[in-house]
GROMACS .gro file of C-alpha atoms in nm:
model
  259
    1MET     CA    1  -0.016   0.011  -0.010
    2LYS     CA    2   0.260   0.261  -0.107
    3ASN     CA    3   0.210   0.584   0.061
    4TYR     CA    4  -0.118   0.420   0.250
    5ARG     CA    5  -0.318   0.511  -0.085
    6GLY     CA    6  -0.708   0.382   0.021
    7ALA     CA    7  -0.589   0.229   0.404
    8ILE     CA    8  -0.834   0.276   0.652
    9VAL     CA    9  -0.656   0.439   0.948
   10ALA     CA   10  -0.691   0.352   1.276
   11PRO     CA   11  -0.686   0.392   1.589
   12TRP     CA   12  -0.520   0.752   1.578
   13PRO     CA   13  -0.505   0.901   1.245
   14ASN     CA   14  -0.207   1.124   1.163
   15ARG     CA   15   0.021   1.121   1.363
   16ILE     CA   16   0.226   1.161   1.758
   17GLY     CA   17   0.489   1.304   1.827
   18ASP     CA   18   0.777   1.118   2.020
   19GLY     CA   19   0.581   0.820   1.989
   20THR     CA   20   0.484   0.910   2.299
   21TYR     CA   21   0.102   0.963   2.534
   22PRO     CA   22  -0.004   1.007   2.832
   23TRP     CA   23  -0.368   0.788   2.887
   24ASP     CA   24  -0.548   0.723   3.294
   25GLY     CA   25  -0.201   0.773   3.440
   26GLN     CA   26   0.015   0.566   3.232
   27GLU     CA   27   0.283   0.674   2.989
   28ILE     CA   28   0.268   0.447   2.662
   29ARG     CA   29   0.534   0.386   2.393
   30THR     CA   30   0.476   0.287   2.043
   31ALA     CA   31   0.726   0.222   1.765
   32LEU     CA   32   0.836   0.553   1.583
   33SER     CA   33   0.689   0.449   1.165
   34GLU     CA   34   0.776   0.734   1.113
   35PRO     CA   35   1.178   0.764   1.202
   36GLU     CA   36   1.284   0.992   0.963
   37ARG     CA   37   1.083   1.255   1.168
   38GLY     CA   38   1.071   1.078   1.486
   39ASN     CA   39   0.695   1.011   1.471
   40ALA     CA   40   0.443   0.735   1.518
   41LEU     CA   41   0.250   0.791   1.207
   42HIS     CA   42  -0.114   0.608   1.076
   43GLY     CA   43  -0.183   0.455   1.326
   44LEU     CA   44  -0.170   0.058   1.376
   45VAL     CA   45  -0.405  -0.097   1.141
   46SER     CA   46  -0.325  -0.013   0.789
   47PHE     CA   47  -0.125  -0.267   0.725
   48GLN     CA   48  -0.318  -0.544   0.897
   49ALA     CA   49  -0.535  -0.864   0.740
   50PHE     CA   50  -0.858  -0.795   0.723
   51THR     CA   51  -1.142  -1.119   0.710
   52PRO     CA   52  -1.433  -1.074   0.491
   53ALA     CA   53  -1.715  -1.064   0.664
   54ALA     CA   54  -1.985  -1.002   0.383
   55LEU     CA   55  -1.963  -0.964   0.048
   56SER     CA   56  -2.280  -0.889  -0.219
   57GLU     CA   57  -2.293  -0.718  -0.564
   58ASP     CA   58  -2.260  -0.333  -0.441
   59GLU     CA   59  -2.142  -0.454  -0.019
   60LEU     CA   60  -1.871  -0.598   0.102
   61VAL     CA   61  -1.792  -0.564   0.544
   62LEU     CA   62  -1.452  -0.680   0.660
   63ARG     CA   63  -1.287  -0.744   0.991
   64THR     CA   64  -0.995  -0.693   1.160
   65GLU     CA   65  -0.960  -0.715   1.569
   66LEU     CA   66  -0.652  -0.472   1.685
   67PHE     CA   67  -0.457  -0.716   1.995
   68PRO     CA   68  -0.290  -0.517   2.304
   69SER     CA   69   0.026  -0.451   2.234
   70THR     CA   70   0.325  -0.200   2.440
   71GLY     CA   71   0.298   0.065   2.187
   72TYR     CA   72  -0.098   0.023   2.273
   73PRO     CA   73  -0.274  -0.196   2.558
   74PHE     CA   74  -0.638  -0.220   2.480
   75HIS     CA   75  -0.865  -0.455   2.225
   76LEU     CA   76  -1.040  -0.349   1.988
   77LEU     CA   77  -1.234  -0.473   1.703
   78LEU     CA   78  -1.298  -0.346   1.326
   79THR     CA   79  -1.551  -0.292   1.093
   80VAL     CA   80  -1.503  -0.191   0.782
   81HIS     CA   81  -1.849  -0.161   0.561
   82TYR     CA   82  -1.837  -0.081   0.217
   83ALA     CA   83  -2.156   0.021   0.002
   84LEU     CA   84  -2.144   0.098  -0.302
   85ASP     CA   85  -2.489   0.294  -0.400
   86PRO     CA   86  -2.563   0.395  -0.846
   87GLN     CA   87  -2.654   0.758  -0.706
   88GLU     CA   88  -2.475   0.820  -0.387
   89GLY     CA   89  -2.137   0.627  -0.493
   90LEU     CA   90  -1.915   0.482  -0.198
   91THR     CA   91  -1.983   0.480   0.117
   92THR     CA   92  -1.734   0.269   0.402
   93THR     CA   93  -1.878   0.289   0.756
   94VAL     CA   94  -1.618   0.210   0.975
   95THR     CA   95  -1.664   0.114   1.384
   96ALA     CA   96  -1.449  -0.009   1.635
   97ARG     CA   97  -1.575  -0.194   1.923
   98ASN     CA   98  -1.374  -0.196   2.260
   99LEU     CA   99  -1.359  -0.596   2.364
  100GLY     CA  100  -1.112  -0.518   2.676
  101ALA     CA  101  -1.151  -0.414   3.000
  102GLN     CA  102  -0.999  -0.081   3.027
  103ASP     CA  103  -1.138   0.293   2.831
  104ALA     CA  104  -0.931   0.300   2.536
  105PRO     CA  105  -0.829   0.619   2.271
  106TYR     CA  106  -0.950   0.625   1.915
  107GLY     CA  107  -1.003   0.811   1.646
  108VAL     CA  108  -1.005   0.732   1.246
  109CYS     CA  109  -0.960   0.823   0.951
  110PRO     CA  110  -0.917   0.705   0.582
  111HIS     CA  111  -0.641   0.818   0.408
  112PRO     CA  112  -0.778   0.832  -0.032
  113TYR     CA  113  -0.563   1.026  -0.303
  114LEU     CA  114  -0.937   1.189  -0.500
  115VAL     CA  115  -0.809   1.222  -0.945
  116ALA     CA  116  -1.030   1.468  -1.023
  117GLY     CA  117  -0.924   1.416  -1.413
  118PRO     CA  118  -0.662   1.237  -1.710
  119GLU     CA  119  -0.530   1.712  -1.614
  120PRO     CA  120  -0.265   1.739  -1.365
  121LEU     CA  121  -0.275   1.823  -1.037
  122ASP     CA  122  -0.216   2.183  -1.072
  123ALA     CA  123  -0.462   2.244  -1.317
  124TRP     CA  124  -0.793   2.088  -1.045
  125SER     CA  125  -0.986   2.331  -0.910
  126LEU     CA  126  -1.100   2.283  -0.492
  127GLN     CA  127  -1.437   2.368  -0.332
  128VAL     CA  128  -1.432   2.268   0.080
  129GLU     CA  129  -1.532   2.540   0.336
  130THR     CA  130  -1.346   2.598   0.613
  131GLY     CA  131  -1.295   2.787   0.929
  132THR     CA  132  -0.915   2.692   1.086
  133VAL     CA  133  -0.571   2.538   1.041
  134LEU     CA  134  -0.369   2.371   1.250
  135THR     CA  135   0.001   2.563   1.227
  136VAL     CA  136   0.276   2.319   1.226
  137THR     CA  137   0.666   2.278   1.222
  138GLU     CA  138   0.801   2.260   0.964
  139ASP     CA  139   1.052   1.901   0.996
  140ARG     CA  140   0.850   1.682   1.198
  141LEU     CA  141   0.450   1.855   1.114
  142LEU     CA  142   0.323   1.880   1.440
  143PRO     CA  143   0.064   2.137   1.608
  144THR     CA  144   0.152   2.441   1.748
  145GLY     CA  145  -0.133   2.630   1.711
  146THR     CA  146  -0.420   2.751   1.492
  147ALA     CA  147  -0.499   2.988   1.299
  148PRO     CA  148  -0.811   3.169   1.091
  149VAL     CA  149  -0.828   3.084   0.697
  150ALA     CA  150  -0.878   3.463   0.605
  151PRO     CA  151  -1.059   3.568   0.321
  152GLY     CA  152  -0.840   3.543  -0.021
  153SER     CA  153  -0.599   3.362   0.196
  154ASP     CA  154  -0.401   3.050   0.010
  155PHE     CA  155  -0.637   2.781   0.249
  156ASP     CA  156  -0.952   2.913   0.094
  157PHE     CA  157  -1.116   2.719  -0.088
  158ARG     CA  158  -1.477   2.846  -0.002
  159THR     CA  159  -1.548   2.908  -0.412
  160ALA     CA  160  -1.349   2.650  -0.636
  161ARG     CA  161  -0.985   2.747  -0.755
  162THR     CA  162  -0.809   2.627  -0.927
  163LEU     CA  163  -0.455   2.491  -0.696
  164GLY     CA  164  -0.154   2.555  -0.914
  165PRO     CA  165   0.131   2.496  -0.749
  166LEU     CA  166   0.027   2.579  -0.383
  167PHE     CA  167   0.182   2.261  -0.170
  168ILE     CA  168  -0.024   2.182   0.091
  169ASP     CA  169  -0.024   1.903   0.369
  170HIS     CA  170  -0.235   2.074   0.679
  171ALA     CA  171  -0.548   1.973   0.909
  172PHE     CA  172  -0.830   2.184   0.914
  173THR     CA  173  -1.152   2.202   1.105
  174ASP     CA  174  -1.466   2.482   1.227
  175LEU     CA  175  -1.591   2.262   0.845
  176GLY     CA  176  -1.880   2.431   0.692
  177ARG     CA  177  -2.182   2.126   0.678
  178ASP     CA  178  -2.439   2.161   0.363
  179PRO     CA  179  -2.784   2.115   0.508
  180GLN     CA  180  -2.765   1.736   0.586
  181GLY     CA  181  -2.501   1.815   0.841
  182ARG     CA  182  -2.166   1.696   0.631
  183VAL     CA  183  -1.850   1.874   0.482
  184VAL     CA  184  -1.851   1.820   0.084
  185VAL     CA  185  -1.518   1.851  -0.084
  186THR     CA  186  -1.481   1.904  -0.471
  187VAL     CA  187  -1.245   1.826  -0.667
  188SER     CA  188  -1.306   1.881  -1.029
  189ALA     CA  189  -1.074   1.904  -1.389
  190PRO     CA  190  -1.074   2.150  -1.623
  191GLY     CA  191  -1.250   1.822  -1.896
  192GLY     CA  192  -1.589   1.770  -1.659
  193THR     CA  193  -1.459   1.497  -1.470
  194GLY     CA  194  -1.491   1.555  -1.062
  195VAL     CA  195  -1.515   1.362  -0.722
  196GLU     CA  196  -1.644   1.471  -0.376
  197LEU     CA  197  -1.599   1.351  -0.027
  198THR     CA  198  -1.801   1.417   0.259
  199ALA     CA  199  -1.803   1.237   0.561
  200GLY     CA  200  -2.053   1.359   0.909
  201PRO     CA  201  -2.041   1.543   1.221
  202GLU     CA  202  -1.815   1.307   1.339
  203CYS     CA  203  -1.489   1.407   1.108
  204PRO     CA  204  -1.515   1.772   1.273
  205TRP     CA  205  -1.146   1.775   1.103
  206LEU     CA  206  -1.043   1.722   0.789
  207GLN     CA  207  -0.603   1.690   0.626
  208ILE     CA  208  -0.533   1.800   0.318
  209HIS     CA  209  -0.228   1.658   0.115
  210THR     CA  210  -0.105   1.813  -0.259
  211GLY     CA  211   0.075   1.444  -0.226
  212ASP     CA  212   0.409   1.638  -0.306
  213ARG     CA  213   0.664   1.322  -0.278
  214PRO     CA  214   1.021   1.327  -0.393
  215GLU     CA  215   1.017   1.079  -0.606
  216PRO     CA  216   0.871   1.223  -0.999
  217GLU     CA  217   0.674   0.871  -1.063
  218ASP     CA  218   0.511   1.022  -0.774
  219ASP     CA  219   0.469   1.379  -0.667
  220ARG     CA  220   0.165   1.502  -0.674
  221LEU     CA  221  -0.043   1.181  -0.871
  222GLY     CA  222  -0.355   1.249  -0.693
  223LEU     CA  223  -0.486   1.515  -0.362
  224ALA     CA  224  -0.492   1.322  -0.070
  225VAL     CA  225  -0.819   1.452   0.186
  226GLU     CA  226  -0.837   1.236   0.501
  227PRO     CA  227  -1.132   1.344   0.733
  228MET     CA  228  -1.025   1.264   1.058
  229THR     CA  229  -1.287   1.199   1.382
  230CYS     CA  230  -0.924   1.388   1.575
  231PRO     CA  231  -0.618   1.646   1.486
  232PRO     CA  232  -0.235   1.513   1.443
  233ASP     CA  233  -0.087   1.431   1.784
  234ALA     CA  234  -0.457   1.420   1.977
  235PHE     CA  235  -0.296   1.125   2.134
  236ARG     CA  236  -0.074   1.361   2.319
  237SER     CA  237  -0.260   1.698   2.272
  238GLY     CA  238  -0.653   1.555   2.363
  239ILE     CA  239  -0.827   1.772   2.172
  240ASP     CA  240  -1.135   1.539   2.051
  241VAL     CA  241  -0.991   1.188   2.145
  242VAL     CA  242  -1.276   0.937   2.142
  243ARG     CA  243  -1.279   0.777   2.509
  244LEU     CA  244  -1.408   0.381   2.401
  245SER     CA  245  -1.534   0.195   2.697
  246PRO     CA  246  -1.547  -0.134   2.708
  247GLY     CA  247  -1.781  -0.258   2.543
  248ALA     CA  248  -1.886  -0.001   2.339
  249GLU     CA  249  -1.899   0.122   1.961
  250HIS     CA  250  -1.759   0.439   1.786
  251ALA     CA  251  -1.883   0.456   1.405
  252ALA     CA  252  -1.729   0.701   1.151
  253SER     CA  253  -1.891   0.706   0.767
  254TRP     CA  254  -1.706   0.905   0.444
  255THR     CA  255  -1.850   0.925   0.122
  256LEU     CA  256  -1.656   0.935  -0.268
  257ARG     CA  257  -1.894   0.978  -0.581
  258GLY     CA  258  -1.707   1.092  -0.880
  259TRP     CA  259  -1.857   1.219  -1.214
   0.00000   0.00000   0.00000
């Protein structure tokens, strides 16, 4: 799964700085899966095997069990439900159930790279309403604070506009919502094709990345759009981390639709 394309990211989205986080009086240290930046990246289940639980023409259910480990001493069952509708598109719902005997910290996001059309990413247009951007360090991409997304600024995409050479690898919040309470992200190409991602209120954060890579063959091939239940480094800050009590479940959904 190169560059986490299409991954389900859990039990934390994005990064944990230094791979160390506090939880209920414990100081927990997990593996540094992004060693060049000293971070634990994109959770633990992206490369786990999933078992099919149901399969039909328009539905797929996969499951995986995350067993307790030194870096995450909690026991989760994750169920991923894919449902395909001709009009609505592909909806993914990830449900986590705590099988353990103690409260568990939890967060989730998808990691799709949206492709609007055959034209280069720089020619695509982006539209999404965001109110606040998470500022980060340049070297480790760890949060330093928040700032408003000012009208007319680089990250203001309330009105669709062309991405051009703009670099984005930031998390946003205070997201605009449609009448159904969903954040709507639209990426369109000059030729008239495009893709739309929507996510519900259980995802108050949105990571957007222009897919910049040092390898020319992988550089800016798609726009990563990741609706997240909590922000980067949330396991250290505690912001919007889900406290999943024993036996409890948490569900998050998002939908992709192309034209």
